[in-house]
Amino acid sequence: MSASAPAAQPAGYSHREIMQVLSGILLCILLAAIDQTVVVPAVPAIARDLNGFGHLSWIVSAYLLTSTASTPIYGRLSDMWGRRALLIPALGLFVVASILCALSSSIGALIAFRALQGVGGGGLLSLAQAAIADVIAPRERGRYQAFMAGMWGIASIAGPIVGGYVTVHLTWRWIFWFNVPLGLIAIVLSQRGLANLPVRHGGGRIDYAGAALLTGAITAFLVLMSWGGVSYPWVSPEILALAAAGTALAVGLVVQEHLAAEPLLPPRVFRSKVFRGGVAVAFFASLGLFAGIFLLPLYFQLARGADPATSGLEVMPFLAANVVGAYLAGQLARRMGRTKALLVAGLVISAAGFGALGLLGGAAMGLVQAVLAVLGFGIGLIMPSSLVLVQNDAERRDVGVATGSFLFLRTMGGAFGATLAGAVFIGRFGGLVAALALPVRLNLGNLDAGRASLAGLSVAQRAAVAGALGSAFSLAFLITGFLMALAILIALTIEDVPLRDSIHQEGEPIGH
């Protein structure tokens, strides 16, 4: 079959019908993906304008918290009521919250509205990915991977650039205003494009207790990762209390899901070794991706002396190669009919890439960029392959909850990766500086102040600081590479299940 003119799908969805569905959900993917990156360059300007430097991190964390908590809930509800019934309200809430963010007059209001925006944003990605699984068979998904990889590519590359440009030349408020026309277009396209998707009419009960326990556990763990080592020491009573609360709520969630008649996170989904393996691999892949996104701009600014704008451009090989890897993974999965080899290859390449970064030291920039491209390509191979693996394993009634749970746990991996990378880097650098008795403090939220503290140092002391920075980055890269290597062992245990040529599993009814 020609890739330019795909044949009708086994379940009855033609190429035209699939493209009609994609026309709406691709814009949802773009909105959800770009909102994770576009606001980052604007955070200092927002904090300065609203006098909120003490709450700077919560401008990003509030959205992450609520979007993460709502993702599996959307997945479960969409399995009960249909994708469109949940996606349109999620888009509407996202647009309204964006308007409120743009109009915010205080840091507290902005954080609250960012949290509300996250509730809407949490549905965009999970419902879009579940809708894709509704109409495209796992093996055929690579045929359309270019479109999805393209949205992630635009978001990864354009997000930080657009955010920085708008903040400098307009105002940070326009970052949120731009969401409004895009969101309204997405509502129109999704309303029309998802009309042919299966329509469900309830038929189940909502696990309110499970939703409350899940939200509480996620809140505790994300606040812990946001505050740990920044607002409070890792062994402080506040952090230990959050860890205990999160663990207790997680245990309560497990008990509740086994007792509930219609659980939010059905245990039958997690009983599958393929599902558990795919989620674990995705967790580590996301850990590596966000550790890289966190560390690399700092590496170029602190160890290579680049300004913020230049550092963003120097990270591009990593992000662009990630998109290329994701696209190629889709094509290879379609040809091979399996994904295990792609997962293993991606993890091997990623572990080697982080290991190389940890050993490069002061290597030429060209070599560093080449390693970044290889690393990004490796992680790109893993991301779509692990999602297809999980959706291929799920029964059709569980596609939404399986997708939501997958994305939720993958997001937790990203949050853990960024936090771990920051903790290792700061801990190593702080320990070396203290041992050398150098009067230098590094605040990742205010790099200018850190550079200013270097002004009074002698040449020898500056060399010692440079060495400490190099050692700290090296350790952070090597530990991340070690964790990616551990994930290889998990990937090797996953059953190499053939990808289905139909959107239905064998034995399931074919009717919509």
Short mmCIF file of C-alpha atoms in Angstrom, two decimals:
data_model
loop_
_atom_site.label_atom_id
_atom_site.label_comp_id
_atom_site.label_asym_id
_atom_site.label_seq_id
_atom_site.Cartn_x
_atom_site.Cartn_y
_atom_site.Cartn_z
CA MET A 1 0.00 0.00 0.00
CA SER A 2 1.15 3.51 -0.72
CA ALA A 3 1.88 5.74 2.23
CA SER A 4 0.45 8.66 0.32
CA ALA A 5 -2.94 7.02 -0.12
CA PRO A 6 -3.64 4.66 2.74
CA ALA A 7 -6.30 2.07 2.27
CA ALA A 8 -9.36 1.79 4.47
CA GLN A 9 -8.75 0.46 7.94
CA PRO A 10 -9.96 -3.03 8.85
CA ALA A 11 -12.55 -1.61 11.26
CA GLY A 12 -14.14 0.53 8.53
CA TYR A 13 -12.35 3.88 8.98
CA SER A 14 -11.12 5.21 5.65
CA HIS A 15 -8.06 7.42 5.24
CA ARG A 16 -10.39 10.40 4.78
CA GLU A 17 -12.25 9.63 8.02
CA ILE A 18 -8.99 9.20 9.90
CA MET A 19 -7.66 12.52 8.60
CA GLN A 20 -10.91 14.17 9.66
CA VAL A 21 -10.36 12.90 13.20
CA LEU A 22 -6.71 13.93 13.13
CA SER A 23 -7.58 17.47 12.01
CA GLY A 24 -9.07 18.17 15.42
CA ILE A 25 -6.90 16.18 17.76
CA LEU A 26 -3.57 17.25 16.27
CA LEU A 27 -4.32 20.80 17.35
CA CYS A 28 -5.18 19.46 20.81
CA ILE A 29 -1.79 17.72 20.94
CA LEU A 30 -0.09 20.96 19.90
CA LEU A 31 -1.90 22.99 22.56
CA ALA A 32 -1.12 20.47 25.32
CA ALA A 33 2.53 20.06 24.28
CA ILE A 34 3.38 23.70 23.69
CA ASP A 35 1.82 24.86 26.95
CA GLN A 36 4.45 22.81 28.80
CA THR A 37 7.31 24.79 27.24
CA VAL A 38 6.11 28.18 26.00
CA VAL A 39 5.64 29.65 29.48
CA VAL A 40 9.10 28.71 30.82
CA PRO A 41 11.05 31.65 29.27
CA ALA A 42 8.38 34.05 30.56
CA VAL A 43 8.47 32.93 34.21
CA PRO A 44 11.03 35.53 35.39
CA ALA A 45 9.12 38.34 33.64
CA ILE A 46 5.84 37.15 35.15
CA ALA A 47 7.34 36.98 38.63
CA ARG A 48 8.83 40.46 38.23
CA ASP A 49 5.59 41.97 36.88
CA LEU A 50 3.39 40.42 39.57
CA ASN A 51 5.99 40.66 42.36
CA GLY A 52 5.99 36.93 42.88
CA PHE A 53 9.59 35.74 42.98
CA GLY A 54 8.87 33.71 46.10
CA HIS A 55 6.33 31.59 44.19
CA LEU A 56 8.12 31.48 40.84
CA SER A 57 8.19 27.69 40.48
CA TRP A 58 4.44 27.35 41.05
CA ILE A 59 3.66 29.13 37.78
CA VAL A 60 4.86 25.93 36.09
CA SER A 61 4.16 23.42 38.88
CA ALA A 62 0.46 24.31 39.29
CA TYR A 63 -0.27 23.36 35.67
CA LEU A 64 1.83 20.20 35.92
CA LEU A 65 0.08 19.11 39.11
CA THR A 66 -3.53 19.41 37.93
CA SER A 67 -2.89 18.20 34.38
CA THR A 68 -1.13 15.11 35.74
CA ALA A 69 -3.85 14.37 38.28
CA SER A 70 -6.68 14.74 35.75
CA THR A 71 -5.12 12.66 32.94
CA PRO A 72 -6.18 9.16 34.13
CA ILE A 73 -9.57 10.51 35.24
CA TYR A 74 -10.29 11.76 31.72
CA GLY A 75 -9.21 8.40 30.35
CA ARG A 76 -11.65 6.48 32.54
CA LEU A 77 -14.56 8.84 31.91
CA SER A 78 -13.98 8.80 28.15
CA ASP A 79 -14.18 4.99 28.18
CA MET A 80 -17.64 5.42 29.74
CA TRP A 81 -19.00 8.38 27.75
CA GLY A 82 -16.89 8.69 24.60
CA ARG A 83 -13.92 10.86 23.61
CA ARG A 84 -15.81 13.81 22.12
CA ALA A 85 -18.09 14.13 25.15
CA LEU A 86 -15.01 14.82 27.29
CA LEU A 87 -12.70 16.54 24.79
CA ILE A 88 -14.98 19.49 23.94
CA PRO A 89 -15.51 20.51 27.60
CA ALA A 90 -11.77 20.07 28.27
CA LEU A 91 -10.98 22.41 25.38
CA GLY A 92 -13.55 24.91 26.60
CA LEU A 93 -12.10 24.89 30.10
CA PHE A 94 -8.58 25.29 28.69
CA VAL A 95 -9.65 28.36 26.66
CA VAL A 96 -11.50 30.01 29.58
CA ALA A 97 -8.58 29.39 31.94
CA SER A 98 -6.16 30.86 29.36
CA ILE A 99 -8.23 34.06 29.27
CA LEU A 100 -8.20 34.22 33.07
CA CYS A 101 -4.42 33.70 33.12
CA ALA A 102 -3.95 36.56 30.64
CA LEU A 103 -6.08 38.85 32.84
CA SER A 104 -4.43 37.89 36.15
CA SER A 105 -3.42 40.82 38.33
CA SER A 106 -1.67 38.91 41.12
CA ILE A 107 0.66 35.93 41.38
CA GLY A 108 -1.89 34.03 43.47
CA ALA A 109 -4.60 34.47 40.84
CA LEU A 110 -2.25 33.39 38.05
CA ILE A 111 -1.23 30.24 39.93
CA ALA A 112 -4.89 29.38 40.58
CA PHE A 113 -5.84 29.90 36.94
CA ARG A 114 -2.79 27.92 35.77
CA ALA A 115 -4.07 25.07 37.94
CA LEU A 116 -7.51 25.43 36.29
CA GLN A 117 -5.83 25.47 32.88
CA GLY A 118 -4.08 22.24 33.81
CA VAL A 119 -7.43 20.57 34.53
CA GLY A 120 -8.44 21.32 30.96
CA GLY A 121 -5.00 20.56 29.52
CA GLY A 122 -4.89 17.16 31.19
CA GLY A 123 -7.70 16.00 28.93
CA LEU A 124 -6.25 17.25 25.65
CA LEU A 125 -3.36 14.83 25.34
CA SER A 126 -4.94 11.72 26.88
CA LEU A 127 -8.21 12.07 24.93
CA ALA A 128 -6.38 12.85 21.69
CA GLN A 129 -4.17 9.77 22.03
CA ALA A 130 -7.16 7.58 22.98
CA ALA A 131 -9.08 8.89 19.95
CA ILE A 132 -6.16 7.92 17.72
CA ALA A 133 -6.34 4.39 19.16
CA ASP A 134 -10.07 4.33 18.38
CA VAL A 135 -9.60 4.75 14.64
CA ILE A 136 -6.08 3.59 13.74
CA ALA A 137 -4.86 0.02 14.28
CA PRO A 138 -1.59 -0.21 16.26
CA ARG A 139 0.41 -1.52 13.32
CA GLU A 140 -0.94 1.17 10.97
CA ARG A 141 -0.27 4.03 13.38
CA GLY A 142 3.20 4.59 11.97
CA ARG A 143 1.58 5.65 8.70
CA TYR A 144 0.28 8.76 10.46
CA GLN A 145 3.19 9.23 12.87
CA ALA A 146 4.60 12.13 10.85
CA PHE A 147 1.63 14.28 11.78
CA MET A 148 1.88 13.54 15.50
CA ALA A 149 5.66 13.80 15.58
CA GLY A 150 5.34 17.11 13.74
CA MET A 151 3.12 18.56 16.46
CA TRP A 152 5.59 17.54 19.16
CA GLY A 153 8.42 18.93 17.06
CA ILE A 154 6.71 22.29 16.67
CA ALA A 155 5.98 22.42 20.40
CA SER A 156 9.48 21.37 21.48
CA ILE A 157 11.32 23.72 19.15
CA ALA A 158 8.96 26.67 18.79
CA GLY A 159 7.65 26.76 22.38
CA PRO A 160 10.70 28.24 24.11
CA ILE A 161 11.52 30.49 21.14
CA VAL A 162 7.98 31.87 20.84
CA GLY A 163 7.70 32.26 24.60
CA GLY A 164 10.91 34.25 24.78
CA TYR A 165 10.10 36.41 21.74
CA VAL A 166 6.58 37.25 22.91
CA THR A 167 7.81 38.09 26.40
CA VAL A 168 10.47 40.48 25.08
CA HIS A 169 8.56 42.15 22.24
CA LEU A 170 4.95 42.05 23.48
CA THR A 171 4.11 40.93 27.01
CA TRP A 172 3.92 37.59 28.77
CA ARG A 173 0.10 37.88 28.75
CA TRP A 174 0.05 37.23 25.00
CA ILE A 175 1.37 33.72 25.66
CA PHE A 176 -2.07 32.95 27.09
CA TRP A 177 -4.06 35.07 24.64
CA PHE A 178 -2.66 33.04 21.72
CA ASN A 179 -4.30 29.93 23.21
CA VAL A 180 -7.76 31.39 22.69
CA PRO A 181 -8.05 31.36 18.87
CA LEU A 182 -6.16 28.05 18.67
CA GLY A 183 -8.46 26.52 21.26
CA LEU A 184 -11.61 27.75 19.52
CA ILE A 185 -10.41 26.33 16.19
CA ALA A 186 -9.65 23.02 17.94
CA ILE A 187 -13.19 22.95 19.38
CA VAL A 188 -14.74 23.40 15.92
CA LEU A 189 -12.46 20.82 14.27
CA SER A 190 -12.88 18.29 17.09
CA GLN A 191 -16.67 18.70 17.15
CA ARG A 192 -16.75 17.89 13.44
CA GLY A 193 -13.85 15.42 13.26
CA LEU A 194 -14.81 13.20 16.19
CA ALA A 195 -18.44 12.83 15.14
CA ASN A 196 -17.80 9.30 13.76
CA LEU A 197 -16.11 7.99 16.89
CA PRO A 198 -17.94 5.45 19.07
CA VAL A 199 -20.58 7.15 21.23
CA ARG A 200 -21.13 5.75 24.68
CA HIS A 201 -23.92 6.59 27.07
CA GLY A 202 -22.55 6.19 30.56
CA GLY A 203 -23.30 2.70 31.74
CA GLY A 204 -20.99 2.95 34.73
CA ARG A 205 -20.32 4.72 37.99
CA ILE A 206 -17.56 7.16 38.79
CA ASP A 207 -15.02 6.04 41.37
CA TYR A 208 -15.02 9.28 43.36
CA ALA A 209 -12.98 7.82 46.22
CA GLY A 210 -10.33 6.60 43.77
CA ALA A 211 -10.23 9.99 42.06
CA ALA A 212 -9.78 11.77 45.41
CA LEU A 213 -7.02 9.40 46.53
CA LEU A 214 -5.24 9.63 43.18
CA THR A 215 -5.37 13.44 43.18
CA GLY A 216 -4.14 13.59 46.77
CA ALA A 217 -1.23 11.21 46.12
CA ILE A 218 -0.13 13.05 42.98
CA THR A 219 -0.39 16.41 44.75
CA ALA A 220 1.75 15.20 47.65
CA PHE A 221 4.47 13.72 45.42
CA LEU A 222 4.62 16.65 42.99
CA VAL A 223 4.76 19.20 45.81
CA LEU A 224 7.50 17.09 47.40
CA MET A 225 9.51 17.14 44.18
CA SER A 226 8.91 20.87 43.75
CA TRP A 227 9.93 21.81 47.31
CA GLY A 228 12.62 19.21 48.01
CA GLY A 229 16.10 20.71 48.02
CA VAL A 230 14.70 24.13 47.08
CA SER A 231 12.20 25.40 49.65
CA TYR A 232 13.10 22.78 52.27
CA PRO A 233 16.00 20.31 52.77
CA TRP A 234 15.28 16.79 51.58
CA VAL A 235 15.34 15.43 55.14
CA SER A 236 13.22 18.23 56.65
CA PRO A 237 9.98 17.43 58.53
CA GLU A 238 7.92 19.06 55.77
CA ILE A 239 9.38 16.88 53.01
CA LEU A 240 9.21 13.71 55.10
CA ALA A 241 5.57 14.49 55.94
CA LEU A 242 4.76 14.90 52.25
CA ALA A 243 6.50 11.61 51.45
CA ALA A 244 4.53 9.82 54.18
CA ALA A 245 1.24 11.38 53.06
CA GLY A 246 1.85 10.52 49.42
CA THR A 247 2.75 6.93 50.27
CA ALA A 248 -0.29 6.51 52.50
CA LEU A 249 -2.62 7.92 49.84
CA ALA A 250 -1.03 5.69 47.17
CA VAL A 251 -1.55 2.61 49.35
CA GLY A 252 -5.14 3.71 49.97
CA LEU A 253 -5.63 4.07 46.22
CA VAL A 254 -4.42 0.53 45.57
CA VAL A 255 -6.83 -0.84 48.20
CA GLN A 256 -9.72 1.24 46.87
CA GLU A 257 -9.17 0.13 43.27
CA HIS A 258 -9.31 -3.51 44.30
CA LEU A 259 -12.55 -2.95 46.25
CA ALA A 260 -14.40 -0.62 43.85
CA ALA A 261 -17.03 -2.16 41.58
CA GLU A 262 -15.91 0.06 38.67
CA PRO A 263 -12.44 1.35 39.58
CA LEU A 264 -10.87 4.47 38.13
CA LEU A 265 -7.68 2.47 37.44
CA PRO A 266 -8.83 -1.11 36.82
CA PRO A 267 -6.39 -3.62 38.37
CA ARG A 268 -6.89 -5.86 35.32
CA VAL A 269 -5.01 -3.29 33.24
CA PHE A 270 -2.03 -3.30 35.60
CA ARG A 271 -2.00 -7.09 35.83
CA SER A 272 -0.68 -7.23 32.28
CA LYS A 273 3.12 -7.68 32.16
CA VAL A 274 3.18 -5.95 28.78
CA PHE A 275 1.38 -2.90 30.18
CA ARG A 276 3.63 -2.72 33.24
CA GLY A 277 6.75 -3.10 31.14
CA GLY A 278 5.66 -0.49 28.61
CA VAL A 279 4.79 2.01 31.33
CA ALA A 280 8.10 1.39 33.14
CA VAL A 281 10.10 1.96 29.96
CA ALA A 282 8.12 5.13 29.21
CA PHE A 283 8.75 6.35 32.78
CA PHE A 284 12.51 6.06 32.30
CA ALA A 285 12.39 7.54 28.80
CA SER A 286 10.51 10.55 30.12
CA LEU A 287 12.97 10.75 33.02
CA GLY A 288 15.81 10.98 30.51
CA LEU A 289 14.01 13.46 28.27
CA PHE A 290 13.22 15.92 31.04
CA ALA A 291 16.59 15.47 32.73
CA GLY A 292 18.08 16.53 29.40
CA ILE A 293 15.67 19.43 28.96
CA PHE A 294 16.54 20.60 32.49
CA LEU A 295 20.31 20.08 32.38
CA LEU A 296 21.30 21.03 28.84
CA PRO A 297 20.37 24.76 28.88
CA LEU A 298 22.18 25.08 32.22
CA TYR A 299 25.16 23.21 30.82
CA PHE A 300 25.49 25.59 27.88
CA GLN A 301 24.99 28.68 30.05
CA LEU A 302 27.15 27.74 33.04
CA ALA A 303 29.80 25.44 31.59
CA ARG A 304 29.99 26.87 28.05
CA GLY A 305 29.26 30.54 28.78
CA ALA A 306 26.26 30.89 26.43
CA ASP A 307 23.50 33.45 27.00
CA PRO A 308 19.91 32.16 27.51
CA ALA A 309 18.89 32.74 23.87
CA THR A 310 21.95 30.97 22.50
CA SER A 311 21.59 28.07 24.92
CA GLY A 312 18.06 27.51 23.60
CA LEU A 313 19.39 27.22 20.06
CA GLU A 314 22.20 24.89 21.13
CA VAL A 315 19.66 22.44 22.58
CA MET A 316 17.89 22.20 19.21
CA PRO A 317 19.82 19.12 17.92
CA PHE A 318 18.56 17.20 20.96
CA LEU A 319 14.93 18.26 20.43
CA ALA A 320 14.92 18.00 16.62
CA ALA A 321 16.50 14.52 16.65
CA ASN A 322 13.86 13.46 19.18
CA VAL A 323 11.17 14.25 16.62
CA VAL A 324 13.07 12.40 13.88
CA GLY A 325 13.39 9.35 16.14
CA ALA A 326 9.67 9.41 16.93
CA TYR A 327 8.74 9.57 13.26
CA LEU A 328 11.14 6.77 12.27
CA ALA A 329 9.87 4.61 15.15
CA GLY A 330 6.36 4.80 13.73
CA GLN A 331 7.52 3.78 10.27
CA LEU A 332 9.65 0.89 11.57
CA ALA A 333 6.89 -0.38 13.86
CA ARG A 334 4.55 -0.58 10.88
CA ARG A 335 7.09 -2.51 8.80
CA MET A 336 8.21 -4.88 11.57
CA GLY A 337 4.83 -5.30 13.27
CA ARG A 338 6.56 -5.20 16.67
CA THR A 339 8.04 -2.60 19.03
CA LYS A 340 10.34 -4.39 21.47
CA ALA A 341 13.45 -4.01 19.32
CA LEU A 342 12.74 -0.27 19.01
CA LEU A 343 12.44 0.09 22.79
CA VAL A 344 15.68 -1.76 23.45
CA ALA A 345 17.56 0.11 20.71
CA GLY A 346 16.28 3.47 21.93
CA LEU A 347 17.32 2.76 25.52
CA VAL A 348 20.78 1.53 24.47
CA ILE A 349 21.34 4.66 22.38
CA SER A 350 20.03 6.91 25.16
CA ALA A 351 22.16 5.32 27.87
CA ALA A 352 25.23 5.61 25.63
CA GLY A 353 24.38 9.23 24.85
CA PHE A 354 24.12 10.28 28.49
CA GLY A 355 27.27 8.33 29.27
CA ALA A 356 29.13 10.14 26.49
CA LEU A 357 27.92 13.52 27.76
CA GLY A 358 29.20 12.64 31.21
CA LEU A 359 32.66 11.84 29.83
CA LEU A 360 33.07 14.57 27.21
CA GLY A 361 34.39 17.26 29.54
CA GLY A 362 35.56 20.25 27.50
CA ALA A 363 35.15 18.58 24.10
CA ALA A 364 34.57 20.63 20.94
CA MET A 365 31.06 21.99 20.49
CA GLY A 366 30.60 20.04 17.27
CA LEU A 367 31.14 16.75 19.09
CA VAL A 368 28.75 17.78 21.87
CA GLN A 369 26.06 18.63 19.31
CA ALA A 370 26.56 15.28 17.58
CA VAL A 371 26.13 13.43 20.88
CA LEU A 372 22.99 15.46 21.62
CA ALA A 373 21.52 14.48 18.25
CA VAL A 374 22.20 10.79 18.93
CA LEU A 375 20.73 11.07 22.43
CA GLY A 376 17.58 12.83 21.24
CA PHE A 377 17.13 10.27 18.47
CA GLY A 378 17.34 7.41 20.97
CA ILE A 379 14.70 8.87 23.28
CA GLY A 380 12.53 9.61 20.25
CA LEU A 381 12.50 5.92 19.32
CA ILE A 382 11.06 5.04 22.72
CA MET A 383 8.22 7.52 23.22
CA PRO A 384 5.71 6.48 20.49
CA SER A 385 6.78 2.83 20.59
CA SER A 386 5.94 2.45 24.27
CA LEU A 387 2.53 4.11 23.83
CA VAL A 388 1.63 1.87 20.88
CA LEU A 389 2.77 -1.17 22.89
CA VAL A 390 0.43 -0.28 25.77
CA GLN A 391 -2.56 0.55 23.56
CA ASN A 392 -2.02 -2.63 21.54
CA ASP A 393 -2.23 -4.65 24.77
CA ALA A 394 -5.37 -2.98 26.13
CA GLU A 395 -8.91 -4.19 25.55
CA ARG A 396 -10.99 -1.65 23.69
CA ARG A 397 -13.08 -0.88 26.79
CA ASP A 398 -9.85 0.07 28.59
CA VAL A 399 -8.07 2.07 25.87
CA GLY A 400 -8.90 5.40 27.51
CA VAL A 401 -7.87 4.42 31.01
CA ALA A 402 -4.77 2.60 29.74
CA THR A 403 -3.73 5.68 27.75
CA GLY A 404 -4.47 8.03 30.65
CA SER A 405 -2.58 5.86 33.14
CA PHE A 406 0.34 5.57 30.73
CA LEU A 407 0.57 9.34 30.18
CA PHE A 408 0.17 10.00 33.91
CA LEU A 409 3.03 7.68 34.87
CA ARG A 410 5.15 8.98 31.99
CA THR A 411 4.62 12.53 33.25
CA MET A 412 5.64 11.45 36.74
CA GLY A 413 8.83 10.08 35.21
CA GLY A 414 9.53 13.47 33.65
CA ALA A 415 8.93 15.30 36.92
CA PHE A 416 11.16 12.84 38.75
CA GLY A 417 13.87 13.15 36.09
CA ALA A 418 14.04 16.95 36.27
CA THR A 419 14.01 16.86 40.08
CA LEU A 420 16.66 14.14 40.30
CA ALA A 421 18.90 15.91 37.80
CA GLY A 422 18.63 19.18 39.73
CA ALA A 423 19.26 17.52 43.09
CA VAL A 424 22.35 15.63 41.85
CA PHE A 425 23.77 18.68 40.11
CA ILE A 426 23.22 21.10 43.00
CA GLY A 427 24.36 18.55 45.59
CA ARG A 428 27.59 17.75 43.77
CA PHE A 429 28.41 21.37 42.95
CA GLY A 430 27.57 22.58 46.46
CA GLY A 431 29.69 19.87 48.05
CA LEU A 432 32.73 20.65 45.91
CA VAL A 433 32.44 24.41 46.44
CA ALA A 434 32.09 23.93 50.19
CA ALA A 435 35.12 21.66 50.27
CA LEU A 436 37.12 24.34 48.45
CA ALA A 437 35.75 27.06 50.78
CA LEU A 438 34.70 29.22 47.82
CA PRO A 439 32.16 32.04 48.39
CA VAL A 440 29.86 30.94 45.55
CA ARG A 441 26.18 30.11 45.70
CA LEU A 442 24.23 28.85 42.69
CA ASN A 443 20.51 29.61 42.52
CA LEU A 444 18.97 27.95 39.47
CA GLY A 445 16.11 30.42 39.59
CA ASN A 446 18.49 33.38 39.33
CA LEU A 447 21.60 32.54 37.30
CA ASP A 448 22.58 36.21 37.02
CA ALA A 449 23.13 36.36 40.78
CA GLY A 450 25.27 33.26 40.58
CA ARG A 451 27.44 34.80 37.86
CA ALA A 452 27.74 37.99 39.90
CA SER A 453 29.16 36.01 42.81
CA LEU A 454 32.07 34.98 40.56
CA ALA A 455 33.17 38.58 39.96
CA GLY A 456 35.37 38.84 43.03
CA LEU A 457 37.15 35.51 42.59
CA SER A 458 40.74 35.07 41.53
CA VAL A 459 41.69 33.28 38.31
CA ALA A 460 42.55 30.14 40.26
CA GLN A 461 39.25 30.23 42.14
CA ARG A 462 37.28 30.66 38.92
CA ALA A 463 39.09 27.67 37.48
CA ALA A 464 38.14 25.68 40.56
CA VAL A 465 34.47 26.71 40.15
CA ALA A 466 34.59 25.71 36.49
CA GLY A 467 35.95 22.34 37.51
CA ALA A 468 33.19 21.93 40.09
CA LEU A 469 30.56 22.77 37.48
CA GLY A 470 32.04 20.26 35.05
CA SER A 471 32.10 17.56 37.70
CA ALA A 472 28.50 18.29 38.74
CA PHE A 473 27.20 18.11 35.18
CA SER A 474 29.22 14.96 34.52
CA LEU A 475 27.76 13.18 37.55
CA ALA A 476 24.19 14.20 36.67
CA PHE A 477 24.57 12.93 33.08
CA LEU A 478 26.20 9.67 34.18
CA ILE A 479 23.52 8.89 36.78
CA THR A 480 20.79 9.55 34.21
CA GLY A 481 22.60 7.25 31.78
CA PHE A 482 22.82 4.56 34.47
CA LEU A 483 19.05 4.73 35.02
CA MET A 484 18.44 4.44 31.28
CA ALA A 485 20.69 1.38 31.27
CA LEU A 486 18.58 -0.17 34.05
CA ALA A 487 15.52 0.35 31.86
CA ILE A 488 17.15 -1.85 29.20
CA LEU A 489 16.79 -4.80 31.59
CA ILE A 490 13.07 -4.05 31.92
CA ALA A 491 12.61 -3.77 28.14
CA LEU A 492 14.29 -7.13 27.59
CA THR A 493 11.66 -8.84 29.77
CA ILE A 494 8.69 -7.46 27.79
CA GLU A 495 6.94 -10.02 25.59
CA ASP A 496 7.43 -9.14 21.92
CA VAL A 497 3.72 -9.05 21.08
CA PRO A 498 2.79 -8.53 17.39
CA LEU A 499 0.93 -5.29 16.70
CA ARG A 500 -2.70 -5.75 15.75
CA ASP A 501 -3.84 -4.93 12.21
CA SER A 502 -7.28 -4.03 13.59
CA ILE A 503 -8.38 -1.53 16.22
CA HIS A 504 -10.17 -4.45 17.92
CA GLN A 505 -8.62 -7.31 19.82
CA GLU A 506 -9.51 -10.82 18.75
CA GLY A 507 -12.88 -11.78 20.16
CA GLU A 508 -14.08 -8.22 20.69
CA PRO A 509 -17.24 -6.99 18.89
CA ILE A 510 -16.54 -5.03 15.72
CA GLY A 511 -19.45 -2.62 15.96
CA HIS A 512 -18.78 0.98 16.99
#
